[in-house]
mmCIF file of C-alpha atoms in Angstrom:
data_model
loop_
_atom_site.group_PDB
_atom_site.id
_atom_site.type_symbol
_atom_site.label_atom_id
_atom_site.label_comp_id
_atom_site.label_asym_id
_atom_site.label_seq_id
_atom_site.Cartn_x
_atom_site.Cartn_y
_atom_site.Cartn_z
ATOM 1 C CA MET A 1 11.357 -40.496 -36.370
ATOM 2 C CA LEU A 2 13.140 -42.911 -34.204
ATOM 3 C CA VAL A 3 16.226 -40.734 -33.571
ATOM 4 C CA PRO A 4 14.348 -37.527 -32.524
ATOM 5 C CA LEU A 5 17.044 -35.182 -32.512
ATOM 6 C CA VAL A 6 15.366 -33.270 -35.217
ATOM 7 C CA ALA A 7 12.054 -33.253 -36.944
ATOM 8 C CA SER A 8 11.152 -31.321 -39.918
ATOM 9 C CA TRP A 9 9.089 -28.102 -39.516
ATOM 10 C CA ALA A 10 6.835 -25.868 -42.059
ATOM 11 C CA ALA A 11 4.304 -27.680 -44.074
ATOM 12 C CA ASP A 12 2.710 -25.227 -46.118
ATOM 13 C CA VAL A 13 5.412 -23.368 -47.620
ATOM 14 C CA GLN A 14 5.743 -19.311 -46.512
ATOM 15 C CA PRO A 15 7.835 -16.597 -47.977
ATOM 16 C CA GLY A 16 10.623 -15.554 -47.469
ATOM 17 C CA ASP A 17 13.489 -17.234 -44.987
ATOM 18 C CA PRO A 18 10.931 -19.739 -42.241
ATOM 19 C CA LEU A 19 14.156 -20.018 -40.024
ATOM 20 C CA ALA A 20 13.733 -16.056 -39.501
ATOM 21 C CA GLU A 21 10.381 -16.408 -37.870
ATOM 22 C CA PRO A 22 10.886 -15.808 -34.167
ATOM 23 C CA GLY A 23 9.061 -19.282 -33.176
ATOM 24 C CA PHE A 24 12.449 -20.790 -35.048
ATOM 25 C CA GLN A 25 15.254 -18.735 -33.785
ATOM 26 C CA HIS A 26 14.177 -19.399 -30.423
ATOM 27 C CA PHE A 27 13.639 -22.753 -30.514
ATOM 28 C CA TYR A 28 17.257 -22.632 -32.425
ATOM 29 C CA ASN A 29 18.748 -20.896 -29.871
ATOM 30 C CA LEU A 30 17.127 -23.056 -26.881
ATOM 31 C CA GLU A 31 14.456 -21.299 -25.852
ATOM 32 C CA TYR A 32 11.864 -23.052 -25.565
ATOM 33 C CA ASP A 33 9.146 -21.952 -23.815
ATOM 34 C CA GLU A 34 9.328 -18.587 -25.767
ATOM 35 C CA ALA A 35 9.425 -20.509 -28.816
ATOM 36 C CA LEU A 36 6.634 -22.392 -27.966
ATOM 37 C CA ALA A 37 4.329 -18.756 -26.547
ATOM 38 C CA ALA A 38 5.001 -18.100 -30.277
ATOM 39 C CA PHE A 39 4.002 -21.031 -31.810
ATOM 40 C CA THR A 40 0.509 -20.955 -29.794
ATOM 41 C CA ALA A 41 -0.095 -17.530 -30.860
ATOM 42 C CA GLU A 42 0.351 -18.644 -34.614
ATOM 43 C CA ALA A 43 -1.965 -21.088 -33.757
ATOM 44 C CA ALA A 44 -4.786 -18.661 -32.621
ATOM 45 C CA LYS A 45 -4.160 -16.350 -35.576
ATOM 46 C CA ASN A 46 -4.241 -19.714 -38.281
ATOM 47 C CA PRO A 47 -6.338 -22.534 -36.675
ATOM 48 C CA SER A 48 -6.826 -24.071 -39.902
ATOM 49 C CA ARG A 49 -2.442 -24.821 -40.784
ATOM 50 C CA PRO A 50 -1.710 -28.101 -39.641
ATOM 51 C CA ASP A 51 1.726 -27.256 -39.390
ATOM 52 C CA VAL A 52 1.820 -24.952 -36.583
ATOM 53 C CA TYR A 53 0.195 -27.432 -34.297
ATOM 54 C CA ASN A 54 3.193 -29.371 -35.572
ATOM 55 C CA HIS A 55 5.764 -26.977 -34.427
ATOM 56 C CA ILE A 56 4.050 -26.934 -30.342
ATOM 57 C CA ALA A 57 3.806 -30.764 -30.702
ATOM 58 C CA GLN A 58 8.251 -30.085 -31.829
ATOM 59 C CA THR A 59 8.655 -27.818 -29.256
ATOM 60 C CA ILE A 60 7.243 -29.561 -26.365
ATOM 61 C CA VAL A 61 9.080 -32.698 -27.227
ATOM 62 C CA PHE A 62 12.420 -30.801 -27.458
ATOM 63 C CA ARG A 63 11.453 -28.451 -24.146
ATOM 64 C CA ASP A 64 11.781 -32.146 -22.161
ATOM 65 C CA MET A 65 14.663 -33.353 -24.069
ATOM 66 C CA TYR A 66 16.523 -30.497 -22.720
ATOM 67 C CA ARG A 67 15.586 -30.690 -19.296
ATOM 68 C CA SER A 68 16.319 -33.835 -19.393
ATOM 69 C CA GLY A 69 19.649 -33.640 -20.941
ATOM 70 C CA ALA A 70 19.104 -35.923 -23.840
ATOM 71 C CA LEU A 71 20.071 -33.429 -26.692
ATOM 72 C CA GLU A 72 24.093 -34.159 -26.300
ATOM 73 C CA SER A 73 25.103 -36.528 -29.465
ATOM 74 C CA GLU A 74 27.122 -38.243 -26.637
ATOM 75 C CA LEU A 75 24.530 -39.991 -26.200
ATOM 76 C CA VAL A 76 23.738 -41.300 -29.476
ATOM 77 C CA THR A 77 27.031 -43.112 -29.771
ATOM 78 C CA SER A 78 26.400 -46.104 -27.721
ATOM 79 C CA THR A 79 26.156 -49.293 -29.779
ATOM 80 C CA ASN A 80 23.092 -49.442 -30.302
ATOM 81 C CA PRO A 81 22.211 -46.271 -29.529
ATOM 82 C CA PHE A 82 18.524 -46.464 -31.317
ATOM 83 C CA LEU A 83 17.475 -48.505 -28.784
ATOM 84 C CA ARG A 84 18.379 -47.438 -25.192
ATOM 85 C CA ARG A 85 17.790 -43.739 -25.667
ATOM 86 C CA PRO A 86 17.157 -42.365 -21.993
ATOM 87 C CA LYS A 87 13.125 -42.648 -20.985
ATOM 88 C CA LEU A 88 11.624 -39.232 -20.916
ATOM 89 C CA ASN A 89 9.035 -38.615 -18.346
ATOM 90 C CA PRO A 90 7.218 -35.303 -18.906
ATOM 91 C CA GLY A 91 3.658 -34.576 -16.793
ATOM 92 C CA ALA A 92 0.504 -35.031 -17.718
ATOM 93 C CA ALA A 93 -0.309 -32.151 -18.789
ATOM 94 C CA GLU A 94 2.735 -31.947 -21.201
ATOM 95 C CA GLN A 95 1.469 -35.283 -22.907
ATOM 96 C CA LYS A 96 -2.540 -33.817 -23.048
ATOM 97 C CA GLU A 97 -0.423 -30.543 -24.647
ATOM 98 C CA PHE A 98 1.347 -33.172 -27.086
ATOM 99 C CA TRP A 99 -2.080 -35.496 -27.784
ATOM 100 C CA ASP A 100 -3.561 -32.442 -28.094
ATOM 101 C CA ALA A 101 -1.074 -30.612 -30.829
ATOM 102 C CA ILE A 102 -0.315 -33.593 -32.873
ATOM 103 C CA GLY A 103 -4.109 -34.465 -32.920
ATOM 104 C CA ARG A 104 -4.968 -31.246 -34.220
ATOM 105 C CA ALA A 105 -2.566 -31.772 -36.944
ATOM 106 C CA MET A 106 -3.202 -34.863 -37.524
ATOM 107 C CA GLN A 107 -6.897 -34.111 -38.420
ATOM 108 C CA LEU A 108 -6.466 -30.474 -40.339
ATOM 109 C CA ALA A 109 -4.113 -32.749 -42.410
ATOM 110 C CA GLY A 110 -6.004 -35.463 -43.393
ATOM 111 C CA ASP A 111 -9.268 -33.032 -44.171
ATOM 112 C CA ARG A 112 -7.517 -32.059 -46.915
ATOM 113 C CA LEU A 113 -6.156 -34.723 -48.429
ATOM 114 C CA LYS A 114 -9.333 -36.565 -48.628
ATOM 115 C CA GLN A 115 -10.234 -33.248 -50.624
ATOM 116 C CA ASN A 116 -7.052 -33.710 -52.712
ATOM 117 C CA PRO A 117 -4.793 -36.701 -51.682
ATOM 118 C CA ASN A 118 -2.056 -35.084 -53.651
ATOM 119 C CA ASP A 119 -2.189 -32.299 -51.118
ATOM 120 C CA VAL A 120 1.626 -31.824 -50.747
ATOM 121 C CA GLY A 121 1.447 -29.565 -47.777
ATOM 122 C CA ALA A 122 -0.948 -31.610 -46.402
ATOM 123 C CA LEU A 123 1.488 -35.072 -47.172
ATOM 124 C CA TYR A 124 4.231 -33.048 -45.845
ATOM 125 C CA ALA A 125 2.860 -32.010 -42.326
ATOM 126 C CA MET A 126 1.011 -36.005 -41.663
ATOM 127 C CA GLY A 127 4.604 -37.180 -42.842
ATOM 128 C CA VAL A 128 6.116 -34.839 -39.662
ATOM 129 C CA SER A 129 2.916 -35.541 -37.143
ATOM 130 C CA TYR A 130 4.406 -39.061 -38.250
ATOM 131 C CA GLY A 131 7.690 -38.376 -37.728
ATOM 132 C CA LEU A 132 6.796 -36.529 -34.144
ATOM 133 C CA ARG A 133 4.215 -38.897 -32.858
ATOM 134 C CA ALA A 134 7.273 -41.768 -33.626
ATOM 135 C CA ASN A 135 9.586 -39.861 -31.289
ATOM 136 C CA TYR A 136 7.477 -39.328 -28.775
ATOM 137 C CA ASN A 137 6.356 -43.258 -28.534
ATOM 138 C CA PHE A 138 9.976 -43.868 -28.239
ATOM 139 C CA LEU A 139 11.363 -41.520 -25.988
ATOM 140 C CA VAL A 140 8.036 -40.997 -23.469
ATOM 141 C CA ARG A 141 6.250 -44.625 -24.014
ATOM 142 C CA LYS A 142 9.568 -46.866 -24.335
ATOM 143 C CA ALA A 143 7.117 -48.461 -27.697
ATOM 144 C CA TRP A 144 9.727 -49.298 -29.916
ATOM 145 C CA LEU A 145 7.757 -50.826 -32.496
ATOM 146 C CA ASP A 146 5.085 -48.124 -32.583
ATOM 147 C CA ALA A 147 8.038 -46.041 -33.150
ATOM 148 C CA LEU A 148 9.817 -47.711 -35.878
ATOM 149 C CA SER A 149 5.960 -48.127 -38.060
ATOM 150 C CA ASP A 150 5.072 -44.121 -37.492
ATOM 151 C CA ALA A 151 8.637 -43.615 -38.348
ATOM 152 C CA THR A 152 7.808 -46.134 -41.473
ATOM 153 C CA SER A 153 4.632 -44.258 -42.081
ATOM 154 C CA ALA A 154 6.204 -40.878 -42.288
ATOM 155 C CA ARG A 155 8.666 -42.090 -44.747
ATOM 156 C CA LYS A 156 5.689 -43.392 -47.319
ATOM 157 C CA MET A 157 3.836 -40.252 -46.992
ATOM 158 C CA HIS A 158 7.451 -37.842 -48.026
ATOM 159 C CA ASN A 159 7.950 -40.145 -50.808
ATOM 160 C CA LYS A 160 5.046 -39.519 -52.294
ATOM 161 C CA ILE A 161 6.214 -35.740 -51.805
ATOM 162 C CA THR A 162 9.020 -36.475 -53.980
ATOM 163 C CA GLU A 163 7.450 -38.248 -56.367
ATOM 164 C CA LEU A 164 4.814 -35.136 -57.136
ATOM 165 C CA ASP A 165 7.239 -32.540 -57.159
ATOM 166 C CA PRO A 166 11.440 -33.884 -57.144
ATOM 167 C CA ASN A 167 12.543 -30.498 -56.147
ATOM 168 C CA PHE A 168 11.102 -30.515 -52.796
ATOM 169 C CA VAL A 169 14.351 -31.666 -51.580
ATOM 170 C CA ASP A 170 12.683 -30.562 -47.790
ATOM 171 C CA ALA A 171 11.136 -33.716 -47.651
ATOM 172 C CA ARG A 172 13.820 -36.238 -47.949
ATOM 173 C CA LEU A 173 15.175 -34.992 -44.719
ATOM 174 C CA VAL A 174 12.850 -38.132 -43.399
ATOM 175 C CA GLN A 175 13.918 -40.462 -46.047
ATOM 176 C CA GLY A 176 17.574 -40.175 -45.144
ATOM 177 C CA LEU A 177 16.937 -40.324 -41.792
ATOM 178 C CA HIS A 178 14.952 -43.232 -42.188
ATOM 179 C CA ASP A 179 17.693 -44.874 -44.438
ATOM 180 C CA TYR A 180 19.754 -44.243 -41.451
ATOM 181 C CA VAL A 181 17.681 -45.714 -39.053
ATOM 182 C CA VAL A 182 16.395 -48.755 -40.582
ATOM 183 C CA GLY A 183 20.355 -49.342 -41.946
ATOM 184 C CA SER A 184 21.278 -49.409 -38.286
ATOM 185 C CA LEU A 185 19.049 -51.698 -36.231
ATOM 186 C CA PRO A 186 19.930 -55.269 -35.907
ATOM 187 C CA PHE A 187 19.289 -57.660 -38.969
ATOM 188 C CA GLY A 188 16.201 -58.758 -36.852
ATOM 189 C CA TRP A 189 14.517 -55.876 -36.578
ATOM 190 C CA LYS A 190 14.481 -55.484 -40.056
ATOM 191 C CA PHE A 191 11.876 -58.499 -40.868
ATOM 192 C CA LEU A 192 9.171 -56.619 -39.420
ATOM 193 C CA GLY A 193 6.269 -56.145 -42.043
ATOM 194 C CA PHE A 194 6.086 -52.216 -41.626
ATOM 195 C CA LEU A 195 9.581 -52.623 -43.062
ATOM 196 C CA ALA A 196 8.773 -54.350 -45.824
ATOM 197 C CA GLY A 197 10.424 -52.971 -49.351
ATOM 198 C CA TYR A 198 12.718 -50.518 -46.527
ATOM 199 C CA ARG A 199 16.225 -52.408 -46.166
ATOM 200 C CA GLY A 200 18.036 -49.030 -45.040
ATOM 201 C CA ASP A 201 20.936 -47.342 -46.101
ATOM 202 C CA ARG A 202 23.685 -46.072 -43.882
ATOM 203 C CA GLU A 203 25.614 -44.108 -46.222
ATOM 204 C CA GLN A 204 22.523 -43.738 -48.699
ATOM 205 C CA GLY A 205 20.692 -41.850 -45.557
ATOM 206 C CA ILE A 206 24.153 -39.796 -44.863
ATOM 207 C CA ARG A 207 23.986 -38.630 -48.242
ATOM 208 C CA THR A 208 20.454 -37.371 -48.345
ATOM 209 C CA LEU A 209 20.986 -36.250 -45.193
ATOM 210 C CA LYS A 210 23.823 -33.494 -46.741
ATOM 211 C CA LEU A 211 22.084 -33.184 -49.559
ATOM 212 C CA VAL A 212 19.082 -31.494 -46.896
ATOM 213 C CA ALA A 213 21.884 -29.521 -45.012
ATOM 214 C CA GLU A 214 22.922 -27.699 -48.553
ATOM 215 C CA LYS A 215 19.622 -27.101 -50.499
ATOM 216 C CA GLY A 216 16.955 -27.405 -48.263
ATOM 217 C CA ARG A 217 14.698 -24.452 -47.009
ATOM 218 C CA ILE A 218 12.699 -25.767 -44.413
ATOM 219 C CA ASN A 219 14.758 -28.329 -42.936
ATOM 220 C CA ARG A 220 18.718 -27.702 -43.863
ATOM 221 C CA VAL A 221 19.418 -26.333 -40.160
ATOM 222 C CA ASP A 222 17.321 -29.496 -39.063
ATOM 223 C CA ALA A 223 19.580 -31.690 -41.743
ATOM 224 C CA ALA A 224 22.734 -30.295 -40.524
ATOM 225 C CA VAL A 225 22.009 -30.741 -36.801
ATOM 226 C CA LEU A 226 21.125 -34.642 -37.272
ATOM 227 C CA LEU A 227 24.403 -34.898 -39.552
ATOM 228 C CA SER A 228 26.458 -33.445 -36.754
ATOM 229 C CA ALA A 229 25.097 -36.032 -34.182
ATOM 230 C CA ILE A 230 25.443 -39.086 -37.083
ATOM 231 C CA LEU A 231 29.181 -38.168 -38.108
ATOM 232 C CA ARG A 232 29.837 -38.968 -34.701
ATOM 233 C CA ARG A 233 28.137 -41.531 -34.015
ATOM 234 C CA GLU A 234 29.865 -42.827 -37.582
ATOM 235 C CA LYS A 235 33.728 -41.647 -35.926
ATOM 236 C CA ARG A 236 33.499 -38.876 -38.666
ATOM 237 C CA ALA A 237 34.010 -35.936 -36.925
ATOM 238 C CA GLY A 238 36.510 -33.896 -39.146
ATOM 239 C CA GLU A 239 33.269 -33.815 -41.374
ATOM 240 C CA ALA A 240 30.977 -32.067 -38.829
ATOM 241 C CA VAL A 241 32.730 -29.371 -37.421
ATOM 242 C CA SER A 242 32.121 -27.349 -40.483
ATOM 243 C CA LEU A 243 28.305 -27.722 -39.631
ATOM 244 C CA LEU A 244 28.830 -26.735 -36.090
ATOM 245 C CA ASN A 245 31.333 -24.012 -36.778
ATOM 246 C CA ASP A 246 28.545 -22.687 -39.533
ATOM 247 C CA LEU A 247 25.200 -23.159 -36.647
ATOM 248 C CA SER A 248 27.148 -21.774 -34.037
ATOM 249 C CA GLN A 249 27.332 -18.348 -36.042
ATOM 250 C CA ARG A 250 23.373 -19.081 -37.289
ATOM 251 C CA PHE A 251 22.470 -19.610 -33.830
ATOM 252 C CA PRO A 252 24.947 -17.439 -31.300
ATOM 253 C CA ARG A 253 22.867 -18.072 -27.503
ATOM 254 C CA ASN A 254 22.917 -21.887 -28.319
ATOM 255 C CA PHE A 255 25.672 -23.247 -25.801
ATOM 256 C CA LEU A 256 25.275 -26.780 -26.985
ATOM 257 C CA VAL A 257 26.894 -26.086 -30.577
ATOM 258 C CA ARG A 258 29.594 -25.210 -28.966
ATOM 259 C CA LEU A 259 30.356 -27.562 -26.236
ATOM 260 C CA GLU A 260 29.253 -29.707 -29.027
ATOM 261 C CA LEU A 261 31.861 -28.820 -31.359
ATOM 262 C CA ALA A 262 34.642 -28.954 -28.412
ATOM 263 C CA GLN A 263 33.486 -32.833 -28.163
ATOM 264 C CA MET A 264 34.166 -33.254 -32.014
ATOM 265 C CA TYR A 265 37.541 -31.443 -32.191
ATOM 266 C CA GLY A 266 37.888 -34.031 -28.704
ATOM 267 C CA ASP A 267 36.910 -36.365 -31.021
ATOM 268 C CA LEU A 268 39.655 -35.985 -33.958
ATOM 269 C CA GLY A 269 42.377 -35.686 -31.091
ATOM 270 C CA ASP A 270 42.867 -31.988 -30.696
ATOM 271 C CA LYS A 271 42.651 -31.134 -27.289
ATOM 272 C CA THR A 272 44.050 -27.739 -27.899
ATOM 273 C CA LYS A 273 41.078 -26.652 -29.829
ATOM 274 C CA ALA A 274 38.573 -28.298 -27.876
ATOM 275 C CA LEU A 275 39.784 -27.056 -24.638
ATOM 276 C CA ALA A 276 39.845 -23.404 -26.463
ATOM 277 C CA VAL A 277 36.454 -23.476 -27.520
ATOM 278 C CA ILE A 278 35.172 -24.868 -24.232
ATOM 279 C CA ASP A 279 37.043 -21.485 -22.657
ATOM 280 C CA GLN A 280 34.947 -19.347 -25.269
ATOM 281 C CA VAL A 281 31.685 -21.592 -23.092
ATOM 282 C CA ASP A 282 33.044 -20.364 -19.732
ATOM 283 C CA GLN A 283 34.067 -16.606 -20.750
ATOM 284 C CA LEU A 284 30.401 -16.747 -22.265
ATOM 285 C CA LYS A 285 28.443 -17.812 -19.209
ATOM 286 C CA ARG A 286 30.983 -15.483 -16.775
ATOM 287 C CA ALA A 287 30.299 -12.241 -19.563
ATOM 288 C CA ASN A 288 26.301 -13.194 -18.975
ATOM 289 C CA ALA A 289 26.499 -12.896 -22.405
ATOM 290 C CA PRO A 290 22.698 -13.324 -24.321
ATOM 291 C CA GLY A 291 21.109 -17.513 -23.752
ATOM 292 C CA TYR A 292 24.262 -18.333 -21.701
ATOM 293 C CA GLN A 293 22.957 -17.311 -18.442
ATOM 294 C CA LYS A 294 20.699 -20.007 -17.940
ATOM 295 C CA LEU A 295 24.064 -22.582 -18.836
ATOM 296 C CA PRO A 296 24.766 -24.210 -15.764
ATOM 297 C CA ALA A 297 28.458 -23.304 -14.655
ATOM 298 C CA GLU A 298 28.508 -27.188 -13.796
ATOM 299 C CA LYS A 299 27.527 -28.011 -17.454
ATOM 300 C CA ILE A 300 30.943 -26.494 -18.577
ATOM 301 C CA ARG A 301 33.791 -28.037 -15.936
ATOM 302 C CA TYR A 302 31.962 -31.352 -16.759
ATOM 303 C CA VAL A 303 32.725 -31.185 -20.284
ATOM 304 C CA ARG A 304 35.992 -30.524 -19.536
ATOM 305 C CA GLY A 305 36.795 -33.169 -16.939
ATOM 306 C CA ASN A 306 35.067 -35.494 -19.512
ATOM 307 C CA LEU A 307 37.372 -34.030 -22.256
ATOM 308 C CA LEU A 308 40.229 -34.360 -19.797
ATOM 309 C CA PHE A 309 39.658 -37.853 -18.851
ATOM 310 C CA TRP A 310 39.224 -39.285 -22.360
ATOM 311 C CA TYR A 311 43.676 -37.527 -22.557
ATOM 312 C CA ASN A 312 44.092 -39.310 -19.780
ATOM 313 C CA ASP A 313 44.808 -36.007 -17.863
ATOM 314 C CA LEU A 314 43.229 -37.393 -14.985
ATOM 315 C CA ASP A 315 44.204 -35.016 -11.982
ATOM 316 C CA ARG A 316 42.497 -32.237 -13.835
ATOM 317 C CA ALA A 317 39.809 -34.376 -14.633
ATOM 318 C CA LEU A 318 38.989 -35.316 -11.511
ATOM 319 C CA GLU A 319 39.190 -31.538 -10.527
ATOM 320 C CA ASP A 320 36.661 -30.783 -12.479
ATOM 321 C CA MET A 321 34.539 -33.920 -11.724
ATOM 322 C CA LYS A 322 34.266 -33.221 -8.092
ATOM 323 C CA ALA A 323 33.120 -29.896 -8.616
ATOM 324 C CA VAL A 324 30.543 -30.716 -11.044
ATOM 325 C CA THR A 325 29.133 -33.722 -8.798
ATOM 326 C CA ALA A 326 29.207 -31.116 -5.672
ATOM 327 C CA LYS A 327 26.538 -29.703 -7.694
ATOM 328 C CA THR A 328 24.363 -31.890 -9.314
ATOM 329 C CA ASN A 329 21.522 -30.765 -8.021
ATOM 330 C CA GLU A 330 22.212 -27.559 -10.810
ATOM 331 C CA LEU A 331 22.375 -30.180 -13.467
ATOM 332 C CA ASP A 332 19.622 -31.916 -15.568
ATOM 333 C CA LEU A 333 19.268 -35.944 -14.781
ATOM 334 C CA THR A 334 21.292 -37.434 -17.786
ATOM 335 C CA THR A 335 24.887 -34.884 -16.724
ATOM 336 C CA GLY A 336 24.252 -35.484 -12.760
ATOM 337 C CA VAL A 337 24.691 -39.417 -13.346
ATOM 338 C CA TYR A 338 27.186 -39.171 -15.820
ATOM 339 C CA SER A 339 29.334 -37.024 -13.562
ATOM 340 C CA TRP A 340 29.313 -39.679 -10.613
ATOM 341 C CA MET A 341 30.095 -42.366 -12.904
ATOM 342 C CA ARG A 342 33.229 -40.856 -14.751
ATOM 343 C CA LEU A 343 34.297 -39.866 -10.983
ATOM 344 C CA GLY A 344 34.430 -43.428 -9.762
ATOM 345 C CA GLN A 345 35.941 -44.111 -13.169
ATOM 346 C CA ILE A 346 38.541 -41.718 -11.983
ATOM 347 C CA TYR A 347 39.048 -43.058 -9.091
ATOM 348 C CA ASP A 348 39.932 -46.361 -10.341
ATOM 349 C CA LEU A 349 42.133 -45.818 -12.541
ATOM 350 C CA GLN A 350 44.060 -43.765 -9.998
ATOM 351 C CA GLY A 351 43.805 -46.769 -7.619
ATOM 352 C CA GLN A 352 41.217 -45.477 -5.007
ATOM 353 C CA ARG A 353 38.715 -48.474 -4.989
ATOM 354 C CA GLN A 354 37.321 -47.318 -1.724
ATOM 355 C CA LEU A 355 36.353 -44.029 -2.973
ATOM 356 C CA ALA A 356 35.500 -44.777 -6.595
ATOM 357 C CA LEU A 357 32.833 -47.609 -5.109
ATOM 358 C CA ALA A 358 31.359 -44.482 -3.446
ATOM 359 C CA ALA A 359 30.967 -42.736 -6.605
ATOM 360 C CA TYR A 360 29.334 -45.202 -8.320
ATOM 361 C CA GLN A 361 26.928 -46.091 -5.449
ATOM 362 C CA GLN A 362 26.224 -42.268 -5.968
ATOM 363 C CA ALA A 363 25.387 -42.617 -9.792
ATOM 364 C CA VAL A 364 23.248 -45.755 -9.140
ATOM 365 C CA GLN A 365 21.113 -43.896 -6.550
ATOM 366 C CA ILE A 366 20.309 -40.525 -8.844
ATOM 367 C CA ALA A 367 19.234 -42.622 -11.706
ATOM 368 C CA PRO A 368 18.816 -46.389 -11.068
ATOM 369 C CA GLY A 369 16.915 -47.559 -14.386
ATOM 370 C CA SER A 370 19.423 -45.288 -16.433
ATOM 371 C CA GLU A 371 22.414 -46.780 -18.883
ATOM 372 C CA ALA A 372 25.044 -45.222 -16.510
ATOM 373 C CA ALA A 373 23.772 -46.672 -13.824
ATOM 374 C CA ALA A 374 23.997 -50.030 -15.227
ATOM 375 C CA GLU A 375 27.770 -49.324 -16.079
ATOM 376 C CA ALA A 376 28.510 -48.472 -13.240
ATOM 377 C CA ARG A 377 27.199 -51.494 -10.967
ATOM 378 C CA ARG A 378 29.212 -53.495 -13.744
ATOM 379 C CA TYR A 379 31.630 -50.949 -12.581
ATOM 380 C CA MET A 380 31.125 -52.301 -8.888
ATOM 381 C CA SER A 381 31.867 -55.831 -9.733
ATOM 382 C CA SER A 382 34.623 -55.330 -11.975
ATOM 383 C CA ARG A 383 36.796 -51.915 -11.236
ATOM 384 C CA TYR A 384 36.904 -49.575 -14.191
ATOM 385 C CA ARG A 385 39.730 -50.101 -16.518
ATOM 386 C CA ARG A 386 40.967 -48.878 -19.980
#
């Protein structure tokens, strides 16, 4: 879908818990290379299953998002997040790998639909492929109209599934996300031809995602992750805390979930709990806990410094941001550029204009085309004030 936090997975429902499979465990614990290896091996064993190729394509996208720092929910809290997500720049080999996987998935699903237009598994797989292609068009090509068109095609496929089988709750994830996205678009976009019949409804979208998170089998985790980001954007962080606590227990190596939880507590005004979660992450990092070895210490300091900044604890925030900006080469590009911009804001609030200007200039130099750089340029013209 257009906000590519998650996407649906299995097309042909297998017995047992699909999320217990190694590929999914690696995926949800941020171990994308291992997940890709597992799904590639599965494709070799089951070359006629379209869903396996969707898994491969999905993992490629998420791996690139993770590397660029595009998975955090703070990136979807701006006024128009669905039109302003940072662009990804995967290499040519990764792009080919993605398109090969999507092409194979759509071919296999299409062949089955020619034999039986009501093949629920094939409809599901084709809908997922359209959703993944929408993600890619949006994130990599920045082709907004193509992305929204593909997302709408995914919605149509999964609408047909619920017509055929109303109890297939997992197919409602795409419907709920599409409702929320279309309901969030600027007014003029809603007159696009391929959106005919879809007015969008943010609240209905949230209700549908809650249903999938509670009763879904394949997509319950995806729905919970999506809901967490959406609820933060809607300034309803309190509703997301239980979701994130559950996810952190189920996927203990996923440090991003814990960092998100800290930010949710921060949004709720509970500085003590937010800092306690960050301290817990720091302890896990220092203990070399599984999954935490690859978490840069500077990332933890960025999250803490950012929290302290919003609580106007500027001296402590400054200490963290100075440490982070000293080692931006250890961080993803998104965190690096935001750390310099935040440092500039702290200096402005402390009346140190020349230091602020130098920090803003660094933000612009690191990623001149980013939203953070554009914001930094504004503060170079007019100092940051609260």
